[in-house]
Coordinates of C-alpha atoms in Angstrom, one line a residue:
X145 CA -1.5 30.9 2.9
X146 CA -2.4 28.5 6.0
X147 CA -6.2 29.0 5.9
X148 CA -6.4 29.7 1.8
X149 CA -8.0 26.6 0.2
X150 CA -6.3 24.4 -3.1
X151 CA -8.2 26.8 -5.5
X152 CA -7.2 29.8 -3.9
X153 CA -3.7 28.9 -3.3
X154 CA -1.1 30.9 -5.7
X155 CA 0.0 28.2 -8.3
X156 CA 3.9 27.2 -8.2
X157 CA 5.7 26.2 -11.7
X158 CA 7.3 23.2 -11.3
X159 CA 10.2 24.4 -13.0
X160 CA 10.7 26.8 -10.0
X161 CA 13.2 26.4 -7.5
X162 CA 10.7 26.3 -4.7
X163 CA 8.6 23.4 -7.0
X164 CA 11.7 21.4 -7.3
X165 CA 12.4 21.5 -3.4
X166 CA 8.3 20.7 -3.1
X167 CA 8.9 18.0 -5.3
X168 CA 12.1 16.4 -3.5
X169 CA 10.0 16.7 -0.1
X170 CA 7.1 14.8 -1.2
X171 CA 9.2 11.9 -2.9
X172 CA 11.7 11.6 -0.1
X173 CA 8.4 11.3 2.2
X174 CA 6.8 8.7 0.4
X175 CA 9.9 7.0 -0.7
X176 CA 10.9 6.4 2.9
X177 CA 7.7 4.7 3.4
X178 CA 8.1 2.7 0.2
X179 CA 11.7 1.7 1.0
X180 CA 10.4 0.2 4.8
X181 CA 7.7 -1.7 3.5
X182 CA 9.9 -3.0 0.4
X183 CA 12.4 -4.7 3.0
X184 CA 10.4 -5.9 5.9
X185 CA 9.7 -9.1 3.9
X186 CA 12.9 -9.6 2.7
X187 CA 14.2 -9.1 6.4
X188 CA 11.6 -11.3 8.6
X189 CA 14.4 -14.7 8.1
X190 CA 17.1 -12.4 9.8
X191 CA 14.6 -10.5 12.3
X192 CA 13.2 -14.3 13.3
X193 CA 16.9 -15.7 14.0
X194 CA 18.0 -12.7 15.8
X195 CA 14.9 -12.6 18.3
X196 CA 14.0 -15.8 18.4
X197 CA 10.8 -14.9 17.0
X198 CA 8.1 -17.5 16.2
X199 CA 6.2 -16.9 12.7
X200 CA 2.9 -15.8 14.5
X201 CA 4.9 -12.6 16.0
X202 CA 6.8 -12.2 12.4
X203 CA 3.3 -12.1 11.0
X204 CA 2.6 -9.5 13.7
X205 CA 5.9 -7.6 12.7
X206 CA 4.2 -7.1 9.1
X207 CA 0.4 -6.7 9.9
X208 CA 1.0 -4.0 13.2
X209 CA 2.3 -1.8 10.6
X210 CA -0.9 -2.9 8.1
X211 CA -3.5 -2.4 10.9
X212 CA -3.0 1.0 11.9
X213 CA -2.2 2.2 8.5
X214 CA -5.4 0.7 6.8
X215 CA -7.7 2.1 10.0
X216 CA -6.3 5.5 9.9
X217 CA -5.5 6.0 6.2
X218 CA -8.9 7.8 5.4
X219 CA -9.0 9.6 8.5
X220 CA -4.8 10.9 7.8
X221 CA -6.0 12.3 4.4
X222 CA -9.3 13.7 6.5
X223 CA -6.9 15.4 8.7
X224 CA -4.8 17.2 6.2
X225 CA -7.9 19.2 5.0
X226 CA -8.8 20.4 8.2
X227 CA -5.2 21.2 10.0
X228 CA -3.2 21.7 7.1
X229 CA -1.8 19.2 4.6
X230 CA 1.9 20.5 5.4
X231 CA 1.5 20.1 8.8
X232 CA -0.1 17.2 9.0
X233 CA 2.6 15.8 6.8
X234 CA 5.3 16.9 9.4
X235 CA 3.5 15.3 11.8
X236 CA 3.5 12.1 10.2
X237 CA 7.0 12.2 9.1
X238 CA 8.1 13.2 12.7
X239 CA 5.9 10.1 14.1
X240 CA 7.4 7.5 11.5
X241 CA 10.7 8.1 12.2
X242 CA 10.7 8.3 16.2
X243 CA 8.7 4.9 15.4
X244 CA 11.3 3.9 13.4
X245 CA 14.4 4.4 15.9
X246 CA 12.1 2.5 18.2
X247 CA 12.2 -0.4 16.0
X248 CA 15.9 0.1 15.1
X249 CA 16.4 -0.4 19.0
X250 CA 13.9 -2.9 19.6
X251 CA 15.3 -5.6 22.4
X252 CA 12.5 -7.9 21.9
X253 CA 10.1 -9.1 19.6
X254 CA 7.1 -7.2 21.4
X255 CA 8.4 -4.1 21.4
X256 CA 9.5 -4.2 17.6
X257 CA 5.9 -5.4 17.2
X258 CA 4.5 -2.7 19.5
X259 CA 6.8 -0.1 17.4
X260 CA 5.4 -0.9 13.9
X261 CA 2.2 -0.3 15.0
X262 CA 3.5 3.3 15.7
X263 CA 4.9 3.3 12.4
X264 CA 1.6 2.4 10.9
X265 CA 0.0 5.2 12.3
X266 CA 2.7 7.9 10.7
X267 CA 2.2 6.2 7.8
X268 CA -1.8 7.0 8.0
X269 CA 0.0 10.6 7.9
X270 CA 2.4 11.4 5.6
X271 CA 1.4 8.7 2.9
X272 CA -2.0 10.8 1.3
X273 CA -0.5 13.7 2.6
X274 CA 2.6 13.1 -0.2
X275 CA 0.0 13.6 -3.2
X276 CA -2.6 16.3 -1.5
X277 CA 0.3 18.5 -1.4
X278 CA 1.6 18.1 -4.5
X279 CA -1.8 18.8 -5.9
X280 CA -2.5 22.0 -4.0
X281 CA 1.0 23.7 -4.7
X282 CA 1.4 23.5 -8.0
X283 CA -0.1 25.6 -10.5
X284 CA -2.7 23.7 -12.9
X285 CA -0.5 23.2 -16.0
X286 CA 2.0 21.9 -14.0
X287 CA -0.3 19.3 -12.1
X288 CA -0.2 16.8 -13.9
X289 CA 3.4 16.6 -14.8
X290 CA 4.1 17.4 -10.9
X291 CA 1.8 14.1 -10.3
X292 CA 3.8 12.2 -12.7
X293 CA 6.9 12.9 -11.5
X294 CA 6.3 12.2 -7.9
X295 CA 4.7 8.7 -9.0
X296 CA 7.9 8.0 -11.0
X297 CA 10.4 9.0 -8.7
X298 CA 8.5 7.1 -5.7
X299 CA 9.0 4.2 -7.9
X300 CA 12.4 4.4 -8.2
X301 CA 12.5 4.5 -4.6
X302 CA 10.9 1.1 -4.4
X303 CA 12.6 -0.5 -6.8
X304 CA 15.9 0.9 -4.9
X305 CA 14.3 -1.1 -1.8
X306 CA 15.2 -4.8 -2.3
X307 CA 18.6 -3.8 -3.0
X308 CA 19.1 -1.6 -0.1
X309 CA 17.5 -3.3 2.0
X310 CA 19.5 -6.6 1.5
X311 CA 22.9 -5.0 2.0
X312 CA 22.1 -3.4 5.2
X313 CA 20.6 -6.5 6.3
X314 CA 23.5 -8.4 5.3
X315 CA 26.0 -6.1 6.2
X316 CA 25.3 -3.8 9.6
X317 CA 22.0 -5.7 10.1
X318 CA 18.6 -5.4 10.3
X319 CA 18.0 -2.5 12.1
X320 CA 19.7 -0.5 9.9
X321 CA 16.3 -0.8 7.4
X322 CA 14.7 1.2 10.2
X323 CA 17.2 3.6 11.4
X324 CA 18.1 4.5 7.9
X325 CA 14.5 6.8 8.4
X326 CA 15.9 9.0 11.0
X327 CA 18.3 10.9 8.6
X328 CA 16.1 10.6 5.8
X329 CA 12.8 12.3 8.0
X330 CA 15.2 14.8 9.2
X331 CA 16.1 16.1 5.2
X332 CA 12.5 15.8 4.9
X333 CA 11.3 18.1 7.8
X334 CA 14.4 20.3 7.0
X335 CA 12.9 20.8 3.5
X336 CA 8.8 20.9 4.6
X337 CA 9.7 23.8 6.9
X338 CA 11.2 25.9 4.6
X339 CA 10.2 25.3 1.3
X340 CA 6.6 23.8 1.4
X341 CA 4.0 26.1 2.0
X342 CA 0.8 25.1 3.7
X343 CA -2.8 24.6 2.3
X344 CA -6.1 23.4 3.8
X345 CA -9.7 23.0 2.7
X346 CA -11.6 26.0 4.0
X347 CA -14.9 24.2 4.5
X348 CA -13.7 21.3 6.4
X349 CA -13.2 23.3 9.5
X350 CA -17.1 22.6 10.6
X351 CA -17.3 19.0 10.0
X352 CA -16.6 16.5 12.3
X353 CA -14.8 13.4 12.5
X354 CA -16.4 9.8 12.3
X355 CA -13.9 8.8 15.1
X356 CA -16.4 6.0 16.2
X357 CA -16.1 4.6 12.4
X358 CA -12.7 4.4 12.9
X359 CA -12.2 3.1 15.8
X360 CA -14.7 -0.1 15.2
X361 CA -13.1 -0.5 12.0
X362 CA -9.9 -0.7 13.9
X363 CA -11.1 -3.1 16.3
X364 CA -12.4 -5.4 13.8
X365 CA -9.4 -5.9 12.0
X366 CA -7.8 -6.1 15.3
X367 CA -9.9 -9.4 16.3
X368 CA -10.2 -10.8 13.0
X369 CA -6.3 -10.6 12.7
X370 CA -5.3 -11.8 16.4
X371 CA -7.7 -14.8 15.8
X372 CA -5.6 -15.9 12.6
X373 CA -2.1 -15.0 13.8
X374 CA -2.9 -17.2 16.8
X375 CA -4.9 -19.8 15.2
X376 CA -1.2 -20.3 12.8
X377 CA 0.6 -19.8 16.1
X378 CA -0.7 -22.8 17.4
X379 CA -3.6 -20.9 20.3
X380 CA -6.4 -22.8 21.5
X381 CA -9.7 -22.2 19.8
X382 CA -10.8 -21.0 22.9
X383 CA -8.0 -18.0 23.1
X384 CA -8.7 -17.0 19.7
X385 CA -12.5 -17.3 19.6
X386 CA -13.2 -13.7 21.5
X387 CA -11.6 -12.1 19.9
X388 CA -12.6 -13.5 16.1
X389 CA -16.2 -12.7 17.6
X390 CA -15.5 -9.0 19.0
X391 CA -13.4 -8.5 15.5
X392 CA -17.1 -9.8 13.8
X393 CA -19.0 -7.9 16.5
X394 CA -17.1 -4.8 15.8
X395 CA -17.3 -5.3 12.1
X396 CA -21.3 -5.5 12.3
X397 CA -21.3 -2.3 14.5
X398 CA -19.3 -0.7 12.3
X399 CA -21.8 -1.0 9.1
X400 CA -24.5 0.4 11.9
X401 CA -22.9 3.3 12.8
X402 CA -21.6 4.7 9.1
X403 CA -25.5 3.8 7.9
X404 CA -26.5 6.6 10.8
X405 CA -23.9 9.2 10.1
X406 CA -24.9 12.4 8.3
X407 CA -20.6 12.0 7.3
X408 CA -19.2 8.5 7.8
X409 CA -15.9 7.6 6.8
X410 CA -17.3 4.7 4.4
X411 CA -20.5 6.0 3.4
X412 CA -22.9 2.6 2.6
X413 CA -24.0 4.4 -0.5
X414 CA -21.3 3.8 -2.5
X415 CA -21.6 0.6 -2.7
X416 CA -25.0 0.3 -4.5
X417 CA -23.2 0.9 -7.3
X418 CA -22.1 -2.7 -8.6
X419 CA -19.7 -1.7 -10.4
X420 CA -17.8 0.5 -7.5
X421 CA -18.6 -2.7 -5.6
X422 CA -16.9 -5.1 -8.1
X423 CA -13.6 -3.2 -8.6
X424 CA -13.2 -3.2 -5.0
X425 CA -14.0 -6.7 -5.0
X426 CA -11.4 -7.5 -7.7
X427 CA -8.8 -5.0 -5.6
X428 CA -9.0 -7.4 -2.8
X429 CA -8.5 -10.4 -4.4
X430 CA -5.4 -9.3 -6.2
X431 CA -3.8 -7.1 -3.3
X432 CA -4.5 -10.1 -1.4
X433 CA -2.5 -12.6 -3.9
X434 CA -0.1 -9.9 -4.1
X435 CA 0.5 -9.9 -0.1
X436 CA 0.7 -13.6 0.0
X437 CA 3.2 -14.2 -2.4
X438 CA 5.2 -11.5 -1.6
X439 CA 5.4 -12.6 2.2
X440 CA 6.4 -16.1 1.5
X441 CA 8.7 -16.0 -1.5
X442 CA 11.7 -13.9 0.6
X443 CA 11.2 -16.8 2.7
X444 CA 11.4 -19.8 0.4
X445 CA 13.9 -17.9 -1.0
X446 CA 16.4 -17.4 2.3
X447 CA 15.3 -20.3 3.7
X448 CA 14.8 -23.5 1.4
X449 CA 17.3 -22.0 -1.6
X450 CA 19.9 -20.8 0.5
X451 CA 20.2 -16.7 -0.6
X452 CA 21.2 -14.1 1.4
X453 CA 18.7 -11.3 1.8
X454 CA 20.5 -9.1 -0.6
X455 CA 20.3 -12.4 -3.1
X456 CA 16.4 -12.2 -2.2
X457 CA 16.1 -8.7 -2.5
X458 CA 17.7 -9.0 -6.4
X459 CA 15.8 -11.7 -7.0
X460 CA 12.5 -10.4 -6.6
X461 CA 13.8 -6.6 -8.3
X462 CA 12.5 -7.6 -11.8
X463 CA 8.7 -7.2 -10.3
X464 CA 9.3 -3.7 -9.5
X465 CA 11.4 -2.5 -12.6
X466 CA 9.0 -4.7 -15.1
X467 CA 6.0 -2.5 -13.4
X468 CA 7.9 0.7 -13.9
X469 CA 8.7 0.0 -17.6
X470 CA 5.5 -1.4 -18.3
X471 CA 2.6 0.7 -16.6
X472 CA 2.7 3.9 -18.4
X473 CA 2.2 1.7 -22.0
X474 CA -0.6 -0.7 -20.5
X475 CA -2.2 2.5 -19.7
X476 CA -2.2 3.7 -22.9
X477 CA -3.2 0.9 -24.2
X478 CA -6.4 0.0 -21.4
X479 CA -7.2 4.0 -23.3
X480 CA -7.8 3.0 -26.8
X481 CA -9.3 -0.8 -26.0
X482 CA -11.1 -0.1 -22.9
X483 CA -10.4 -1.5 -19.3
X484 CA -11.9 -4.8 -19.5
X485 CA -9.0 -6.6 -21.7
X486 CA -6.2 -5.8 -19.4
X487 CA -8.3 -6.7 -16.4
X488 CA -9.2 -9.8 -17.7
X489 CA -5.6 -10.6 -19.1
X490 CA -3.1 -9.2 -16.6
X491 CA -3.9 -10.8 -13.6
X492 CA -4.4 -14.1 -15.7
X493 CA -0.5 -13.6 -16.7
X494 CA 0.5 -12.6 -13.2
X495 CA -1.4 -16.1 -12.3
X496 CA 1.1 -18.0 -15.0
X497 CA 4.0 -16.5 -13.0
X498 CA 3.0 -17.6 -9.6
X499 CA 2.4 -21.4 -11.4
X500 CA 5.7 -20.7 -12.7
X501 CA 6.9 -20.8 -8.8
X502 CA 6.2 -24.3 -8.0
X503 CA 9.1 -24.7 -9.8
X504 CA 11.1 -22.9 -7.3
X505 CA 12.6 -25.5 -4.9
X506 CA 15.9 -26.6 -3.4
X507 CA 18.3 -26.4 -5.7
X508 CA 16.4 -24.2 -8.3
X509 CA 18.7 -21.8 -11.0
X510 CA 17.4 -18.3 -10.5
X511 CA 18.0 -18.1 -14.4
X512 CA 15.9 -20.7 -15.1
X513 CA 13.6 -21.4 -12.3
X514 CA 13.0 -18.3 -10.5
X515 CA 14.2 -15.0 -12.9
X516 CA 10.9 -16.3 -15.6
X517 CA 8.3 -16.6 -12.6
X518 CA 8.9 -13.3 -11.2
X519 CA 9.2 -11.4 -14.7
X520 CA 5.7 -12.8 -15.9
X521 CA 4.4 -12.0 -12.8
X522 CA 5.9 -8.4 -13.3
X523 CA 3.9 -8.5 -16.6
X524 CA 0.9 -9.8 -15.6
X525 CA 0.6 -6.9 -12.7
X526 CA 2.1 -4.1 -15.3
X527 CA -0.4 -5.0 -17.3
X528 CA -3.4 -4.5 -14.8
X529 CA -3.2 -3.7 -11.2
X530 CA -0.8 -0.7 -10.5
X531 CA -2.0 1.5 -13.7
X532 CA -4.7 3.5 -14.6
X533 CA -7.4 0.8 -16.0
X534 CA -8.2 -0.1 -12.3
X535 CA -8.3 3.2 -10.6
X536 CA -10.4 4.5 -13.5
X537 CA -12.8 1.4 -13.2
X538 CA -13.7 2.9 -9.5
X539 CA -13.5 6.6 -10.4
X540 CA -16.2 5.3 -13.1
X541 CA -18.2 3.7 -10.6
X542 CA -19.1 7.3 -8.8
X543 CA -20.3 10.7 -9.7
X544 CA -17.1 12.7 -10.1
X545 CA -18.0 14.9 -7.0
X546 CA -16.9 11.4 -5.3
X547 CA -13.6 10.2 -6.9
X548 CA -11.5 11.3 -4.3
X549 CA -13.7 9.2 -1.6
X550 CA -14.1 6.6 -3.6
X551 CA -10.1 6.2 -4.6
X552 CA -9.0 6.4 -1.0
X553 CA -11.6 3.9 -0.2
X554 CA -10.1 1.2 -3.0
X555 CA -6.9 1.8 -1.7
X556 CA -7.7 0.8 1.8
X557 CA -9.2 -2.3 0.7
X558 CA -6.1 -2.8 -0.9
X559 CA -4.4 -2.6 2.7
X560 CA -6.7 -4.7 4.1
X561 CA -6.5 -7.2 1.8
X562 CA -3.0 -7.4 2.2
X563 CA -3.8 -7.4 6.3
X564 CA -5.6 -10.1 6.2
X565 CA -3.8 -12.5 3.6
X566 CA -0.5 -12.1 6.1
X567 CA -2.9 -12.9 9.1
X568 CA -4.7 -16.1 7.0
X569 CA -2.2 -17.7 4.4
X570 CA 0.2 -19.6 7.2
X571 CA -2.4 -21.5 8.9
X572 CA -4.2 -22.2 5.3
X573 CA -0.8 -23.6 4.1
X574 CA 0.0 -25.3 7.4
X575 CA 3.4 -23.0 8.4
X576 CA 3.2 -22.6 12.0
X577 CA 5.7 -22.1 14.8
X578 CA 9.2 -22.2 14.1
X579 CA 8.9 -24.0 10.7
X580 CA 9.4 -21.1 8.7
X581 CA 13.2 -22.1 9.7
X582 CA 12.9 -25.4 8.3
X583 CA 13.8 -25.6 4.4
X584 CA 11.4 -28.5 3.8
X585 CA 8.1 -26.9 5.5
X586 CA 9.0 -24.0 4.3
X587 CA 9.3 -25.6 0.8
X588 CA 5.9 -27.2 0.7
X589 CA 3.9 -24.2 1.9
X590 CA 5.0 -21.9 -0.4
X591 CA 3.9 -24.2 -3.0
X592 CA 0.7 -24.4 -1.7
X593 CA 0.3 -20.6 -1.3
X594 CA 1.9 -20.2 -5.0
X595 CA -1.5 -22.0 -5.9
X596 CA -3.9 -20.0 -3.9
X597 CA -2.6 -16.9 -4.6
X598 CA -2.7 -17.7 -8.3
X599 CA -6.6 -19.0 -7.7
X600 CA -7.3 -15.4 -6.3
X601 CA -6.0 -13.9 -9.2
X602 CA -8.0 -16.0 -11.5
X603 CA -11.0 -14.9 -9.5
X604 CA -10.2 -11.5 -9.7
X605 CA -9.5 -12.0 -13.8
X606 CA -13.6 -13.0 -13.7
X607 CA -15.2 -10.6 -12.0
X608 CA -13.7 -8.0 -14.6
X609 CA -15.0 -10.6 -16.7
X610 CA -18.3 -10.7 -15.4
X611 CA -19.3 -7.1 -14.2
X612 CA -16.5 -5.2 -15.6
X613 CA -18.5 -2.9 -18.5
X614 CA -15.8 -1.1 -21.1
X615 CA -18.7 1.0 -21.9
X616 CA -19.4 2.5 -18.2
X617 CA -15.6 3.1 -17.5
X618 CA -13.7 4.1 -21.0
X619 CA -14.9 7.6 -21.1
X620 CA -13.8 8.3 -17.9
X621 CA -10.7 6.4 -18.9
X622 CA -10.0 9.0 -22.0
X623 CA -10.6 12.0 -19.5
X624 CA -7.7 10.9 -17.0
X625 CA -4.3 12.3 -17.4
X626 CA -1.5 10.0 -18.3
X627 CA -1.7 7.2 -16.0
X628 CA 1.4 6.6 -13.8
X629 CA 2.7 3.7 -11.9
X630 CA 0.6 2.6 -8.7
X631 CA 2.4 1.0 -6.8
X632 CA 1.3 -0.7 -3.4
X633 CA 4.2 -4.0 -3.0
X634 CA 4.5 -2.7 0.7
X635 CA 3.9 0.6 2.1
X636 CA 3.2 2.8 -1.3
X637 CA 1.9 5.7 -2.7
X638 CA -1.6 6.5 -2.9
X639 CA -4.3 5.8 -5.8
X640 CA -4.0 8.8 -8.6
X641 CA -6.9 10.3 -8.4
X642 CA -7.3 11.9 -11.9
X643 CA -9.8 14.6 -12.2
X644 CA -10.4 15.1 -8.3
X645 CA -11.3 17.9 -7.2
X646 CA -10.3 20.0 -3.6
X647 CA -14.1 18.9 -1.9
X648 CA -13.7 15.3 -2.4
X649 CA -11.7 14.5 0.6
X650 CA -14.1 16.6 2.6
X651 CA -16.8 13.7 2.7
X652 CA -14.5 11.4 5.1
X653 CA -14.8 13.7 8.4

């Protein structure tokens, strides 16, 4: 079966005993890459203490990981077609967790730094590989259902996180978030190599890779990043203006090279479509409020109220749960009125809850104070980002040949937008150096980024407003299957890519 392509692959039931063991591979995959990127947040206070870390290299602990997964995320899916999606989920499942024992037994904050950049790069792996496999085991009938079971379950897993990852924080330590993935890689390889059979696409053997896409791309987020981190850190303008203008440079090359390619990774032609162009558009804005508040709020939360990171972890759990419950219904619900409503309204509600968090200060009641911020931002996100209206707004926005390009490509720009809101939002809000340890500074920042990620939600609220059509995305809309949580708080599954079919991942070589 190793060179037979999804169509020609003999259909499992997922009823089968060899579904069900397909089924528990591909969620404890992705779920151990949900759980890390669930906890990281809630653990920088305790990492910071430990290593006497400044915030510019806790920044670094989040966006290493973030860099190398948004560069190499296309290219990892690329990769599955042409070696085999098993394999190449091995491989990145292998990678993560040597990565992760490196960060479990990090002395120093470089190395930890250095070691979630590895991890980044599994993640490019395993993470698209999760979904390609389930969709080129199963048989048809059971596609769908497969699909919606591995979205659910890798939910759970993240809604697990907070909780998890506060008790081993707060009880054997940090580390522990990291080593935890040894075990759980091992059950996963155990069950890949004997239960998971293998599947590539035929035709992607002659195509080549856009490795010099990739690469610039890399670079530019690179500079770009480096020149925030360090600006916040408190560098001189002169260490961090090369690299801000290689990061541009490489940027501007970057846009050269994929106009010239006969395949680029990011092919320039999908974005002539406006409305392709003004989901993505919307996608960054929200991932970007997303990442900001979500990076901060552990902290006011540790730091200027006092919890313990299992406290922070439960405190932020209604998000997750609230998203669980309520994406499944907004979906059906963005099917009979169109997109545009729960576009428009959800990330207006999500910007109520983060207003709702100025409120959150010294001394705050989480019943009062914090609990009703984080459940209307819950609703607000339900209602919008992490269920099908979105993802059908950019499958809309392409010739169906393309929806498999064009989701992967929305979900990187949801990575990158989370990138570079880490890299940006602590020099905009004046937290620098060590005052992330200072309850007061701490307090008065996360106020101020409470506002401006509630500002980029509002912006993203208009442009579904503005350029949002119900007419050019409800049809596709209707022909989806059942739309399941999306969910992207840290490191998270995939886009669904409803309708996509085995030769759309081919155009990324």
């Amino acid at each position: 079966m190793t060179s037979e392509s999804v169509e020609s692959a003999p259909g499992i039931r997922l009823s089968s005993a060899r579904g069900r063991w397909i089924l528990a591979c591909v969620v404890l995959a992705s779920g151990m890459a949900m759980l890390d990127g669930t906890v990281v947040n809630v653990a920088l206070p305790t990492i910071g203490r430990d290593l006497d870390a400044s915030l510019s290299s806790l920044q670094w602990v989040v966006n290493a990981y973030m860099l190398t997964l948004s560069a190499l995320l296309l290219w990892g899916g690329a990769l599955g077609d042409r070696i085999g999606r098993r394999r190449t989920l091995v491989l990145g499942v292998a990678w993560f967790a040597v990565a992760s024992a490196l960060c479990g037994l990090a002395p120093d904050q470089g190395v930890l730094i250095a070691a979630r950049a590895l991890q980044g790069v599994g993640g490019a792996l395993l993470t698209p590989g999760s979904l390609a496999l389930v969709r080129s085991s199963y048989c048809p009938e059971d596609q769908s259902r497969a699909v919606g079971a591995w979205s659910g379950l890798t939910g759970v897993a993240g809604a697990l996180g907070p909780f998890l990852g506060g008790y081993l924080i707060d009880g054997p330590g940090w580390r522990w978030i990291f080593l935890i993935n040894v075990p759980l890689a091992a059950v996963v390889l155990l069950i890949a190599v004997r239960h998971v059979p293998e599947s590539r696409e035929a035709e992607a053997a002659g195509t080549r890779f856009d490795m010099a896409g990739a690469t610039l791309a890399a670079l530019c987020l690179v500079g770009i990043s480096y020149a925030l981190i360090g600006s916040s850190g408190g560098a001189s303008a002169v260490s961090t203006a090369l690299p801000a203008v290689l990061g541009v440079a490489a940027g501007v090359a970057f846009v050269a090279v994929e106009h010239r390619r006969a395949n680029p990774m990011l092919p320039p032609s999908l974005f002539r479509s406006r409305l392709f162009s003004a989901a993505n558009a919307m996608t960054l804005c929200l991932y970007a409020g997303i990442g900001g508040i979500l990076f901060l709020l552990p902290v006011q939360l540790q730091i200027a109220l006092g919890y313990s990171a299992l406290e922070a972890g439960m405190a932020t759990l209604p998000i997750t749960v609230l998203m669980l419950l309520l994406s499944p219904r907004a979906g059906d619900l963005a099917r009979r009125v169109g997109p545009t409503p729960p576009l428009v309204a959800g990330p207006l509600i999500a910007a109520v809850g983060l207003l709702l968090m100025l409120r959150i200060q010294p001394g705050s009641s989480y019943v009062a104070d914090v609990l009703p911020a984080v459940a209307v931002l819950g609703l607000g996100l339900g209602m919008s980002v992490f269920v099908a209206p979105l993802t059908a707004t950019v499958l809309a926005s392409v010739e169906p040949g393309r929806a498999g390009l064009a989701s992967g490509v929305n979900n990187t720009a949801a990575r990158i937008a989370q990138l570079l809101v880490v890299a940006a939002l602590p020099l905009a809000v004046g937290l620098s150096g060590d005052a992330y340890t200072q309850p007061d500074s701490v307090n008065t920042s996360f106020h101020r980024a409470a506002l401006g990620c509630a500002l980029l939600f509002a912006l993203g609220s208009a442009t579904a407003l503005v350029f949002i059509r119900p007419a050019a995305v409800r049809p596709r809309l209707e022909e989806a299957p059942k739309p399941q949580c999306r969910s992207h708080l840290g490191v998270a599954a995939p886009a669904l890519e409803p309708g996509t079919h085995k030769r759309n991942r081919r155009k990324v070589l």
